[in-house]
mmCIF file of C-alpha atoms and ligand atoms in Angstrom:
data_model
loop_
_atom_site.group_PDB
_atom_site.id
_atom_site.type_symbol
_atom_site.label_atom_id
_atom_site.label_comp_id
_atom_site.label_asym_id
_atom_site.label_seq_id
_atom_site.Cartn_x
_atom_site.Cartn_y
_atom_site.Cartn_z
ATOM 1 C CA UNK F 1261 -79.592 -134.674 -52.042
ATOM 2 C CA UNK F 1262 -83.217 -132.288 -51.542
ATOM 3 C CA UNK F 1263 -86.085 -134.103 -53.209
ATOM 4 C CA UNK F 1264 -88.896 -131.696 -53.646
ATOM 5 C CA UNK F 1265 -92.125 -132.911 -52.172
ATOM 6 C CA UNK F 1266 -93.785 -134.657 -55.098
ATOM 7 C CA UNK F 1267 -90.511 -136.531 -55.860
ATOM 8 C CA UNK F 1268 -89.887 -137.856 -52.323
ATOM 9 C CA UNK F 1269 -93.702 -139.045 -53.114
ATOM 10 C CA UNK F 1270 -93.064 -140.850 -56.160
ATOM 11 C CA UNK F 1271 -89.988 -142.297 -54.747
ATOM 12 C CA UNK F 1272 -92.192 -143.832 -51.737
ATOM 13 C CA UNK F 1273 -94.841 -144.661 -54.031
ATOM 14 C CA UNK F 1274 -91.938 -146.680 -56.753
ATOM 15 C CA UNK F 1275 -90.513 -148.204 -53.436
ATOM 16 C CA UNK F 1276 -93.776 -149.401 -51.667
ATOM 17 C CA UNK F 1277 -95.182 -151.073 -54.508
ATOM 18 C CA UNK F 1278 -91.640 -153.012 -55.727
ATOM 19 C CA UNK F 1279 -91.549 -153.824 -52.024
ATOM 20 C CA UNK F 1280 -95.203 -155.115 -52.374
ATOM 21 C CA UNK F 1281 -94.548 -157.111 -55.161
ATOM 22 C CA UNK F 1282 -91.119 -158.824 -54.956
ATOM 23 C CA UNK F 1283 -92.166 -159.904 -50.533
ATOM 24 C CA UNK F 1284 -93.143 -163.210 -50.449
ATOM 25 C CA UNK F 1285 -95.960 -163.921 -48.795
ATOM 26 C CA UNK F 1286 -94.401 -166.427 -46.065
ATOM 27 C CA UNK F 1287 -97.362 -166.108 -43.610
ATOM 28 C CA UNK F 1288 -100.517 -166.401 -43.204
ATOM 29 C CA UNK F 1289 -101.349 -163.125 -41.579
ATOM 30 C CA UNK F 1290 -102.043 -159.602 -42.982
ATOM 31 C CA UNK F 1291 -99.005 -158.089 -40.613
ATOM 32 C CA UNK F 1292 -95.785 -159.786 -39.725
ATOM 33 C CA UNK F 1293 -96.289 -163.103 -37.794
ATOM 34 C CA UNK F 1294 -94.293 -161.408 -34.943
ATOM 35 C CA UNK F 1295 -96.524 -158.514 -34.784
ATOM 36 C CA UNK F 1296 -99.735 -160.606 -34.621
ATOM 37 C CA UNK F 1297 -98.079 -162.825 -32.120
ATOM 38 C CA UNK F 1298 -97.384 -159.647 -29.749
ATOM 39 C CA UNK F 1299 -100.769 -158.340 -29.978
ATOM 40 C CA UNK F 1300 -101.970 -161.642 -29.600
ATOM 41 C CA UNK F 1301 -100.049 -162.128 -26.250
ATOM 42 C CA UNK F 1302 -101.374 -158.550 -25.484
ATOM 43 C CA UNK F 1303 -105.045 -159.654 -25.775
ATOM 44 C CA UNK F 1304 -104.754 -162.985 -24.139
ATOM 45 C CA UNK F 1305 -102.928 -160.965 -20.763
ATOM 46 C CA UNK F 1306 -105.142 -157.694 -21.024
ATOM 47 C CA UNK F 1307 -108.856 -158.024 -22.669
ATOM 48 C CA UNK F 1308 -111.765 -158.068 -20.124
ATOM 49 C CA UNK F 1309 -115.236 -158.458 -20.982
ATOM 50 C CA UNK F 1310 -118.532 -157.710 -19.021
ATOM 51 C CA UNK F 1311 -121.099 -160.161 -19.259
ATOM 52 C CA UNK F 1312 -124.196 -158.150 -18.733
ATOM 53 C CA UNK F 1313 -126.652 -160.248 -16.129
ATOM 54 C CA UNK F 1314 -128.273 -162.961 -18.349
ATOM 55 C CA UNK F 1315 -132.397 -162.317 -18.084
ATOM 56 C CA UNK F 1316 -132.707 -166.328 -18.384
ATOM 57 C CA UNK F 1317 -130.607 -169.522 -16.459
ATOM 58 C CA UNK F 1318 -130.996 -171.557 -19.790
ATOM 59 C CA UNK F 1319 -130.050 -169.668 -23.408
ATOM 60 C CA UNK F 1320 -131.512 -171.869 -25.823
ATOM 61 C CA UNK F 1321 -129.450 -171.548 -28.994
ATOM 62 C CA UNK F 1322 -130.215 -172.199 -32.413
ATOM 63 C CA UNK F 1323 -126.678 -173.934 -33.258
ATOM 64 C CA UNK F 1324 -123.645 -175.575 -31.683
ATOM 65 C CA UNK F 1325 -121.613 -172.907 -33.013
ATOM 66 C CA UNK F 1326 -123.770 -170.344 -30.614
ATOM 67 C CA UNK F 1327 -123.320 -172.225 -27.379
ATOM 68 C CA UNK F 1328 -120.029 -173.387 -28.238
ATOM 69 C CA UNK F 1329 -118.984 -169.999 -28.760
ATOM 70 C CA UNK F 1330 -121.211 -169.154 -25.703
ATOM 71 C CA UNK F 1331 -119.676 -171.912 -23.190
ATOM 72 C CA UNK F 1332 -116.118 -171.216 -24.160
ATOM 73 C CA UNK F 1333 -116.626 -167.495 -23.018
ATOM 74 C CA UNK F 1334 -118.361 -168.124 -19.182
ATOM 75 C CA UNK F 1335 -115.112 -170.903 -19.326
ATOM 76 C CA UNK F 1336 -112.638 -168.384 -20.127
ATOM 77 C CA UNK F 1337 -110.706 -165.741 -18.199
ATOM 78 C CA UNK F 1338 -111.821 -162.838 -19.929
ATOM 79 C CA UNK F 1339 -114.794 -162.559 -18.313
ATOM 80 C CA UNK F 1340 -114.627 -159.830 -15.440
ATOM 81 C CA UNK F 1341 -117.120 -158.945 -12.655
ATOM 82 C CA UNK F 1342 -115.976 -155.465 -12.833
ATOM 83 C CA UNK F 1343 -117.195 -153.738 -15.845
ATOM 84 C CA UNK F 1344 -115.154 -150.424 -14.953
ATOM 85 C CA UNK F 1345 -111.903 -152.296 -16.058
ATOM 86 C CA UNK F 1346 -113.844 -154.201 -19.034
ATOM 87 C CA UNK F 1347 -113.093 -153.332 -22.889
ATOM 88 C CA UNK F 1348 -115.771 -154.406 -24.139
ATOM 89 C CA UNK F 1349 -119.543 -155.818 -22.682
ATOM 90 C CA UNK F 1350 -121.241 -158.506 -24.061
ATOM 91 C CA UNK F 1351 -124.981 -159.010 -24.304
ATOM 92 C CA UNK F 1352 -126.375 -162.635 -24.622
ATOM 93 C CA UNK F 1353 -129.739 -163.393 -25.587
ATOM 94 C CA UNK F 1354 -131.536 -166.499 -26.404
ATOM 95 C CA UNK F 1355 -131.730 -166.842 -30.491
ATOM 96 C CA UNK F 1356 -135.433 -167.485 -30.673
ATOM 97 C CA UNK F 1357 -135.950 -163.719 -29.000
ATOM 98 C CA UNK F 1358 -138.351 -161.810 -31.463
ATOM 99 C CA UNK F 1359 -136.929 -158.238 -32.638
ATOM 100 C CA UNK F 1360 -139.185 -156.036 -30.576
ATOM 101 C CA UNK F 1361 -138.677 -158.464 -27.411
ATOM 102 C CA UNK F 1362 -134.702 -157.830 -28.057
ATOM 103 C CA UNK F 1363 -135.683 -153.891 -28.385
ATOM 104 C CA UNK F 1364 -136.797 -153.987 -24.704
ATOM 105 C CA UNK F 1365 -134.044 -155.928 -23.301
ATOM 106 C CA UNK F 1366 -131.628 -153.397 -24.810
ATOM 107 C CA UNK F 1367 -133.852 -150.930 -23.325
ATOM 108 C CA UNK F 1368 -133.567 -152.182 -20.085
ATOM 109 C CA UNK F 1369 -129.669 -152.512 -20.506
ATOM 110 C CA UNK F 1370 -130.159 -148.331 -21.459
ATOM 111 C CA UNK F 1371 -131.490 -147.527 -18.265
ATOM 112 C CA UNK F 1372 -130.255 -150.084 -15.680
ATOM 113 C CA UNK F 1373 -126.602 -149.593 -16.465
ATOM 114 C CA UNK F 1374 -124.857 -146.684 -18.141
ATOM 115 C CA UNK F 1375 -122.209 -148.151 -20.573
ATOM 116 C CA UNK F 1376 -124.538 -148.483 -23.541
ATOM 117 C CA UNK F 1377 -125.782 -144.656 -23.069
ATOM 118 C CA UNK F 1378 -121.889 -143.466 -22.803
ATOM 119 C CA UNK F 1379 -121.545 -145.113 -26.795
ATOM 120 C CA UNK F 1380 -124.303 -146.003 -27.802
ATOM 121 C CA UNK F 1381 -123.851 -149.485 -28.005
ATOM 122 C CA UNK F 1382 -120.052 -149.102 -29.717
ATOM 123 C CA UNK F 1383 -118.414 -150.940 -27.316
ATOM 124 C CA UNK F 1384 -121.033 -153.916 -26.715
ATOM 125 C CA UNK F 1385 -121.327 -157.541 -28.626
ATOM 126 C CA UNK F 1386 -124.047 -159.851 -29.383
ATOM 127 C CA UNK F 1387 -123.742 -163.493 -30.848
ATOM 128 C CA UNK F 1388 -126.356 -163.919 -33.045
ATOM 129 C CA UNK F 1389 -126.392 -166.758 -35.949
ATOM 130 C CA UNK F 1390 -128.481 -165.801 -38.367
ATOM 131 C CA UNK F 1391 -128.203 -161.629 -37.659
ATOM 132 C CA UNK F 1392 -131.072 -159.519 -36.369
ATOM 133 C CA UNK F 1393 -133.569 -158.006 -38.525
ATOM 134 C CA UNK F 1394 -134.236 -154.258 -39.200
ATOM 135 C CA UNK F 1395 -137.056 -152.287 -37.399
ATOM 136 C CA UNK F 1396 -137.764 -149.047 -36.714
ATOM 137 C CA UNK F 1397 -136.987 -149.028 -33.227
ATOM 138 C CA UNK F 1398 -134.114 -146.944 -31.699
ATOM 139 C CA UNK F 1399 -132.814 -149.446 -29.160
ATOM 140 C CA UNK F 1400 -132.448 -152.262 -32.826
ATOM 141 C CA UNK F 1401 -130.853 -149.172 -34.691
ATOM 142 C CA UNK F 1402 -128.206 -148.545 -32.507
ATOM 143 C CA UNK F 1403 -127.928 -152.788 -31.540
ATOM 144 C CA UNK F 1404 -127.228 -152.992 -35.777
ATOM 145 C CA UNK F 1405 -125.083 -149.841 -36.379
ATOM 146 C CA UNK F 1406 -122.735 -149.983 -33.319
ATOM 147 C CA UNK F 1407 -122.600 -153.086 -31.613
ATOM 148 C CA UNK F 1408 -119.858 -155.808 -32.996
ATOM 149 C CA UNK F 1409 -122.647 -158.501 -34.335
ATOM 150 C CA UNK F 1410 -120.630 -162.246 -33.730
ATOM 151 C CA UNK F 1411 -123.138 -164.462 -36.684
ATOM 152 C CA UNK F 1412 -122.432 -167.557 -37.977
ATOM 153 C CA UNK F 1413 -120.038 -167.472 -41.894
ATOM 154 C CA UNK F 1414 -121.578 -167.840 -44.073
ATOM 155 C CA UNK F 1415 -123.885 -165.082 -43.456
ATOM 156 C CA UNK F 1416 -127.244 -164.057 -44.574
ATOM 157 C CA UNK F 1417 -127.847 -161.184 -47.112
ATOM 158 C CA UNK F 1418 -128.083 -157.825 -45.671
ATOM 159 C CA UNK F 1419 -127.502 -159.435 -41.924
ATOM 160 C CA UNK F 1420 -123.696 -158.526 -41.671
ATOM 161 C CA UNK F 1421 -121.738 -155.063 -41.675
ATOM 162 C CA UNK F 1422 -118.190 -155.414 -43.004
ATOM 163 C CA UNK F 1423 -115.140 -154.451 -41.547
ATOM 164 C CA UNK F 1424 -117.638 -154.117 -38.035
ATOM 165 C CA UNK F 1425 -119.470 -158.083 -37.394
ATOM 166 C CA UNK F 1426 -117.679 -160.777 -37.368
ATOM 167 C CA UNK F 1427 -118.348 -164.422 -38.299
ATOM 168 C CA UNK F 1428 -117.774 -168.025 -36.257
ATOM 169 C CA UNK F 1429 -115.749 -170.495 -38.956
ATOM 170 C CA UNK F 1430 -117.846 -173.533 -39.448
ATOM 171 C CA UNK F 1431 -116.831 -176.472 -36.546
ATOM 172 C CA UNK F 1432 -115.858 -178.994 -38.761
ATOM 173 C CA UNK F 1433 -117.033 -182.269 -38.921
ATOM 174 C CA UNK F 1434 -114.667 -185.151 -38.487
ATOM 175 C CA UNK F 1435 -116.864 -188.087 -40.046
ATOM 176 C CA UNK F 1436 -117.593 -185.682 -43.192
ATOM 177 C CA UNK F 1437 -116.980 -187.643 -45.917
ATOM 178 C CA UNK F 1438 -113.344 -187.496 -47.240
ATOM 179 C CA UNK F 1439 -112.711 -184.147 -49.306
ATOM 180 C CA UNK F 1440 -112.851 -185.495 -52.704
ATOM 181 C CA UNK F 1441 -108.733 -185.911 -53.866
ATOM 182 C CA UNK F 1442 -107.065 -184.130 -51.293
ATOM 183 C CA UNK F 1443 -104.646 -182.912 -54.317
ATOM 184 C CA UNK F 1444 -103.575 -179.435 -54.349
ATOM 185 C CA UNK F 1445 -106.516 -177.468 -55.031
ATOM 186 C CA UNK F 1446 -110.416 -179.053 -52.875
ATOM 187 C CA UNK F 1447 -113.340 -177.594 -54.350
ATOM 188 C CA UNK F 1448 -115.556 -176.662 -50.721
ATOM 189 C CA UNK F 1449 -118.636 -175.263 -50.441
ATOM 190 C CA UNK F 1450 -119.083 -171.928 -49.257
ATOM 191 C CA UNK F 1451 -117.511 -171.926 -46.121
ATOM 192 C CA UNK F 1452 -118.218 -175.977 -45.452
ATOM 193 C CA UNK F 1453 -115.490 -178.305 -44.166
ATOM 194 C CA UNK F 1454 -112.702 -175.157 -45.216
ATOM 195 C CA UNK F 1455 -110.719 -175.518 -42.053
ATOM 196 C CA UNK F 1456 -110.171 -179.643 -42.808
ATOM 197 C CA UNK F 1457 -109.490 -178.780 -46.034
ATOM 198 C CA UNK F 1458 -106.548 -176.162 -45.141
ATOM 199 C CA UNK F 1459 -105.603 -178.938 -41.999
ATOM 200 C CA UNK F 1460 -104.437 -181.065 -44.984
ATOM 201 C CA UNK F 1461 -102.540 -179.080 -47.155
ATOM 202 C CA UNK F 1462 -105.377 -178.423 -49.277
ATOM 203 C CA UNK F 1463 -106.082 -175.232 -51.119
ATOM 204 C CA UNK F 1464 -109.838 -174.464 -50.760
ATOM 205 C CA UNK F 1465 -111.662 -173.158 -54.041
ATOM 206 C CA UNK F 1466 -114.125 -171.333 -52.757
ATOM 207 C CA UNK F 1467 -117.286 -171.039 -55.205
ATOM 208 C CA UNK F 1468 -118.401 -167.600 -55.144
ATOM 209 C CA UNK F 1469 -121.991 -167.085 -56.051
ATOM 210 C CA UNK F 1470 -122.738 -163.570 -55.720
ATOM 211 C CA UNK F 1471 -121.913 -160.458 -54.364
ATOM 212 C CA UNK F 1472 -118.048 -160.034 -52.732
ATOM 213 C CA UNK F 1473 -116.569 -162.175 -50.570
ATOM 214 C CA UNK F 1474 -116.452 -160.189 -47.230
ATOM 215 C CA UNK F 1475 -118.294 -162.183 -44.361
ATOM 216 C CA UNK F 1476 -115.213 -164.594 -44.678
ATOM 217 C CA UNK F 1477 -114.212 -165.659 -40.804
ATOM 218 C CA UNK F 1478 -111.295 -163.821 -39.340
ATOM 219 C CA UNK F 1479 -110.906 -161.231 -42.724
ATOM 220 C CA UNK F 1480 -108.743 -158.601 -40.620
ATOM 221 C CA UNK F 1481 -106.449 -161.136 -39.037
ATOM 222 C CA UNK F 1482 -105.926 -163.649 -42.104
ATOM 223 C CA UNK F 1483 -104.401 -163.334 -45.383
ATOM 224 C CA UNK F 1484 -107.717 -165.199 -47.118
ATOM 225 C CA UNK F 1485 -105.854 -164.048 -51.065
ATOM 226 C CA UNK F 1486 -103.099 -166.210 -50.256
ATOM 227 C CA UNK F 1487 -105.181 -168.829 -48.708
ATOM 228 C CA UNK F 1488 -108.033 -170.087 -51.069
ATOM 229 C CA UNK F 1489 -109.071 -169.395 -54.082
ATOM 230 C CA UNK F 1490 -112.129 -167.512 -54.969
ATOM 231 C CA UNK F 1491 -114.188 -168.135 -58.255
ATOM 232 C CA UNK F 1492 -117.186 -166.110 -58.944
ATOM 233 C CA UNK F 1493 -120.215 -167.973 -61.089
ATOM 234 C CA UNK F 1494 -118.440 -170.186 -61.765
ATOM 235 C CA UNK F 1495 -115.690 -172.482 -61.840
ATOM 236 C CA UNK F 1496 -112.596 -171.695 -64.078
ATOM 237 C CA UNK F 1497 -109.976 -174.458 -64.236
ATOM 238 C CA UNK F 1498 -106.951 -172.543 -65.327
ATOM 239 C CA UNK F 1499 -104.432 -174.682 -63.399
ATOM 240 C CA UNK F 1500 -101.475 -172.895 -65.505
ATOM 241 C CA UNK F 1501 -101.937 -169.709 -63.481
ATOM 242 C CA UNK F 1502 -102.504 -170.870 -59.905
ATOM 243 C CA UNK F 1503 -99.596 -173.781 -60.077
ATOM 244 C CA UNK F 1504 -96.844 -171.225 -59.662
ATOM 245 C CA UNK F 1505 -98.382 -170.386 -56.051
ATOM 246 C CA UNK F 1506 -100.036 -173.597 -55.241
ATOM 247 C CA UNK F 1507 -96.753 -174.790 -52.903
ATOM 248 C CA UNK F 1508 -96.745 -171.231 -51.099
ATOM 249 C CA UNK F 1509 -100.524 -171.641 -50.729
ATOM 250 C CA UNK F 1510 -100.505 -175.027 -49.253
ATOM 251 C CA UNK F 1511 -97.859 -174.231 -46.009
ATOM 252 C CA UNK F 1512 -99.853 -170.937 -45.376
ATOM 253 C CA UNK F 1513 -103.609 -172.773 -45.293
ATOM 254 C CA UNK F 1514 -101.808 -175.383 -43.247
ATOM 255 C CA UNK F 1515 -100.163 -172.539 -40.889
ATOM 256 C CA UNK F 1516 -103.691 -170.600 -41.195
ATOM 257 C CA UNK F 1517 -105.841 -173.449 -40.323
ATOM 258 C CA UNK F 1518 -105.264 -173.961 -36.485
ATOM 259 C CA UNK F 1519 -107.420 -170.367 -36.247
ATOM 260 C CA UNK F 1520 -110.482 -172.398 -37.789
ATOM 261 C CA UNK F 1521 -109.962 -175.007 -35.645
ATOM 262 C CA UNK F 1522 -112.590 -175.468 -32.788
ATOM 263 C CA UNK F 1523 -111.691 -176.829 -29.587
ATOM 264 C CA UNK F 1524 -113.666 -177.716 -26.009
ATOM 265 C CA UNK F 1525 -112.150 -176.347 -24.176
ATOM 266 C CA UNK F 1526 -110.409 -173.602 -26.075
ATOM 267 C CA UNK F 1527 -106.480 -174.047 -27.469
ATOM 268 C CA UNK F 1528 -104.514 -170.896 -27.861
ATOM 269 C CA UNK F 1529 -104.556 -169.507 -31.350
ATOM 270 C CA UNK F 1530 -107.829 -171.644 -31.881
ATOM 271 C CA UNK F 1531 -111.134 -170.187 -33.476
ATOM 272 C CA UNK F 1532 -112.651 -169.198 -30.129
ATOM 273 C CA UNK F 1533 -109.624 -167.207 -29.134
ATOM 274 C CA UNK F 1534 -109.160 -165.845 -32.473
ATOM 275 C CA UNK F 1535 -112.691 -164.163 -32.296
ATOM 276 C CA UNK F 1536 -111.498 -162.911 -29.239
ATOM 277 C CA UNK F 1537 -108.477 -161.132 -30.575
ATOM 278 C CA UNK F 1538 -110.720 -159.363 -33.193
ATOM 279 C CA UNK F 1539 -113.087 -158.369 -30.725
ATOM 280 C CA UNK F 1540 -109.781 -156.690 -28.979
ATOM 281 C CA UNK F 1541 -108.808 -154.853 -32.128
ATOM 282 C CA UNK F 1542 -112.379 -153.599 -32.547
ATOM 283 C CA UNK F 1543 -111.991 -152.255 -28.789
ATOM 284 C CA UNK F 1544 -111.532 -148.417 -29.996
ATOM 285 C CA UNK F 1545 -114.681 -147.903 -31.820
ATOM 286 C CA UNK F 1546 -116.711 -145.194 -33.538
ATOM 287 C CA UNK F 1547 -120.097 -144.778 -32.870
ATOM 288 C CA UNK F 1548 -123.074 -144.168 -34.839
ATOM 289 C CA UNK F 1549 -125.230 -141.552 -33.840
ATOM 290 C CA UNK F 1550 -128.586 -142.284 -33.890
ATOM 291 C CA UNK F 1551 -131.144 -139.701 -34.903
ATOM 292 C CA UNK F 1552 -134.719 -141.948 -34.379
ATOM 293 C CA UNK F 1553 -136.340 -141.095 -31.231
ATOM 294 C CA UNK F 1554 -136.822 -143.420 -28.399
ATOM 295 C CA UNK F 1555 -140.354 -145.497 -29.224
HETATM 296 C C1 NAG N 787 -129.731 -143.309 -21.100
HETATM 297 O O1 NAG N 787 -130.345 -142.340 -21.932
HETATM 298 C C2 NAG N 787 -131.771 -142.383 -21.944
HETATM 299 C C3 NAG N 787 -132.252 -141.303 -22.884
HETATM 300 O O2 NAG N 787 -131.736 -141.510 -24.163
HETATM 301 C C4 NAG N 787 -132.314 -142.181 -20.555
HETATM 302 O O3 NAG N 787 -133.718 -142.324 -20.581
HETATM 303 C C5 NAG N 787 -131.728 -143.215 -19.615
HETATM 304 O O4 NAG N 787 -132.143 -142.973 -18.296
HETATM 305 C C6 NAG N 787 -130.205 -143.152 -19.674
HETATM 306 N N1 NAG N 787 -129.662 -144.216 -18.847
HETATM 307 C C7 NAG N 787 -128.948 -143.990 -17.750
HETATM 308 C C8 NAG N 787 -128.473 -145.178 -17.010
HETATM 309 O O5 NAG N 787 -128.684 -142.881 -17.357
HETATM 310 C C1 NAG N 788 -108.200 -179.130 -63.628
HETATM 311 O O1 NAG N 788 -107.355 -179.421 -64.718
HETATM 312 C C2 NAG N 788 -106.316 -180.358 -64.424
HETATM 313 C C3 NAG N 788 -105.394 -180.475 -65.657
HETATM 314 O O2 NAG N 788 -106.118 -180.377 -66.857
HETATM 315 C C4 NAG N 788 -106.955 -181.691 -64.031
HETATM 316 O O3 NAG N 788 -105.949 -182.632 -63.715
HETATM 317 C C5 NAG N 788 -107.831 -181.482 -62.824
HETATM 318 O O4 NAG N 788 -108.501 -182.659 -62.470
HETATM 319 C C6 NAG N 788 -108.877 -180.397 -63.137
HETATM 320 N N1 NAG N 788 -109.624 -180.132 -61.903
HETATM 321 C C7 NAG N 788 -110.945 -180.019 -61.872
HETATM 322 C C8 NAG N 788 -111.544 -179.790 -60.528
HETATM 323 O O5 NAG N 788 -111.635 -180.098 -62.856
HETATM 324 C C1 NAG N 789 -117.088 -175.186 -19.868
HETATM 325 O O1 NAG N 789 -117.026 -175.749 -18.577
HETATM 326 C C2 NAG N 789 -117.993 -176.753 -18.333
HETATM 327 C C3 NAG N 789 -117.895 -177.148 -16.874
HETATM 328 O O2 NAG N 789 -116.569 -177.355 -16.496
HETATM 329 C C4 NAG N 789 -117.755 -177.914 -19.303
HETATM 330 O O3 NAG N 789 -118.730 -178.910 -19.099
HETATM 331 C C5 NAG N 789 -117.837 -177.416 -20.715
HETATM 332 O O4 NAG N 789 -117.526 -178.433 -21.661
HETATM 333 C C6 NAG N 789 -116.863 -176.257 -20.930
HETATM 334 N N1 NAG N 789 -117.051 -175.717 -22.276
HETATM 335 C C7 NAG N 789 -116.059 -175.551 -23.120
HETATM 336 C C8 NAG N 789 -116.407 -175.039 -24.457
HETATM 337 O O5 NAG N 789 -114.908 -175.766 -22.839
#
């Protein structure tokens, strides 16, 4: 049997979307668990990262997240003396740094060393909690548009480029108070006490107040739809609607949850190795060119 062209298409288009609709969703990752388990395996044997030389002995950090994040790097084995075999190079700086101090460190990075020239920053990192504000400076241009910003969920306005930062889940705190029922659904706060929540079977119900939801921790590795639910303004309490998924829901946040888990020193699968892993898929980037002149 021939099928012209536009008929094969519809065909593909009928079967992809029946096939869409009638797979359950049985885990909690946006490609098979296999798949995510290979290139996980793939990152943990292969990634390298170049530490450029620190300008400081002592980084003073804003939050535990930071030097959590921070400590659990110099600790780990992707660190490489050899930046000719690294994938990526990371660029720590203290968070207290003012903008136009961080525009002459990355200045100095320009000319001392000739990976940020060859992409303009593309293939560098920075941790940086609350984001780093705009100026007009080339060197803070290029930082914003190209570099992979690591900030802390949930992130300021304006602070955090989709689909390019990423955000550190929230360590959670163990003498929090109990989440309130521990029933099917827990009402969290924005990005508060989420990962406990999932630990326990819980649902999160994520309060939504404005703008979309895309700062949310690990959004190109997780299946967040099938994990929480979001309300915008706010809350509905249509329990009809949600019930019929609520089971499904439960085993994937529990599955989902060890990747918002912190741990010193690091687990596999945990959040620090996690980040990791999306750094590694954000190892082929695209630069932006800049067009501001050098100040
Ligand atoms: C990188 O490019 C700038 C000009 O944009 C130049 O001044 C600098 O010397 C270059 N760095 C290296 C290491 O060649
Ligand atoms: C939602 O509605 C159900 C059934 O009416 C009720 O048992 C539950 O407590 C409600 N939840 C909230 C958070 O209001
Ligand atoms: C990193 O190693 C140091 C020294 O062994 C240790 O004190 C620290 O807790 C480690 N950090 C993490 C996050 O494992």
């Amino acid at each position: 049997m021939f099928l012209s062209k536009t008929n094969l298409y519809l065909l593909l288009l009928l079967c992809s979307s029946s096939f869409m609709v009638s797979l359950p969703q049985n885990n909690p990752y946006l490609t098979s668990t296999t798949l995510f388990l290979q290139n996980y395996h793939k990152m943990v044997q292969n990634f390298k990262v170049f530490m450029y030389p620190p300008n400081t002995n002592q980084f003073n950090f804003g939050s535990e997240l930071e030097s959590l994040f921070y400590s659990s790097l110099l600790n780990s084995s992707y660190l490489t003396q050899h930046p000719q075999e690294a994938h990526l190079f990371f660029f720590p700086f203290s968070s207290e740094i003012s903008t136009r101090s961080l525009a002459r460190l990355i200045s100095r990075i320009r000319n001392d060393f000739p990976y940020w020239n060859r992409s303009l920053g593309a293939d560098h990192f920075y941790l940086s909690c609350a984001g780093v504000s705009n100026i007009n400076d080339r060197n803070i241009v290029e930082l914003k548009k190209n570099a992979v910003q690591i900030s802390c969920f949930p992130t300021r306005r304006h602070r955090f480029v989709p689909h390019k930062d990423l955000t550190l889940p929230p360590i959670s705190n163990l003498h929090a108070p109990a989440i309130s029922g521990c029933g099917d659904f827990c009402f969290v706060d924005y990005g508060n006490d989420m990962g406990k929540a999932m630990r326990l079977g819980c649902v999160p119900v994520v309060v939504v107040t404005d703008g979309d939801v895309n700062d949310m921790p690990f959004m190109d590795v997780l299946r967040w739809k099938e994990m929480a639910v979001f309300v915008k303004g706010g809350v509905k309490n249509n329990t009809d609607t949600w019930k019929k998924r609520q089971d499904n829901m439960k085993r994937l946040c529990v599955e989902g949850s060890k990747h918002l888990q912190w741990n010193r020193p690091p687990q596999p699968l945990d959040a620090f190795n996690t980040i990791m892993y999306q750094l590694w898929l954000r190892r082929h980037t695209v630069r932006y060119e800049s067009s501001i002149q050098s100040n």
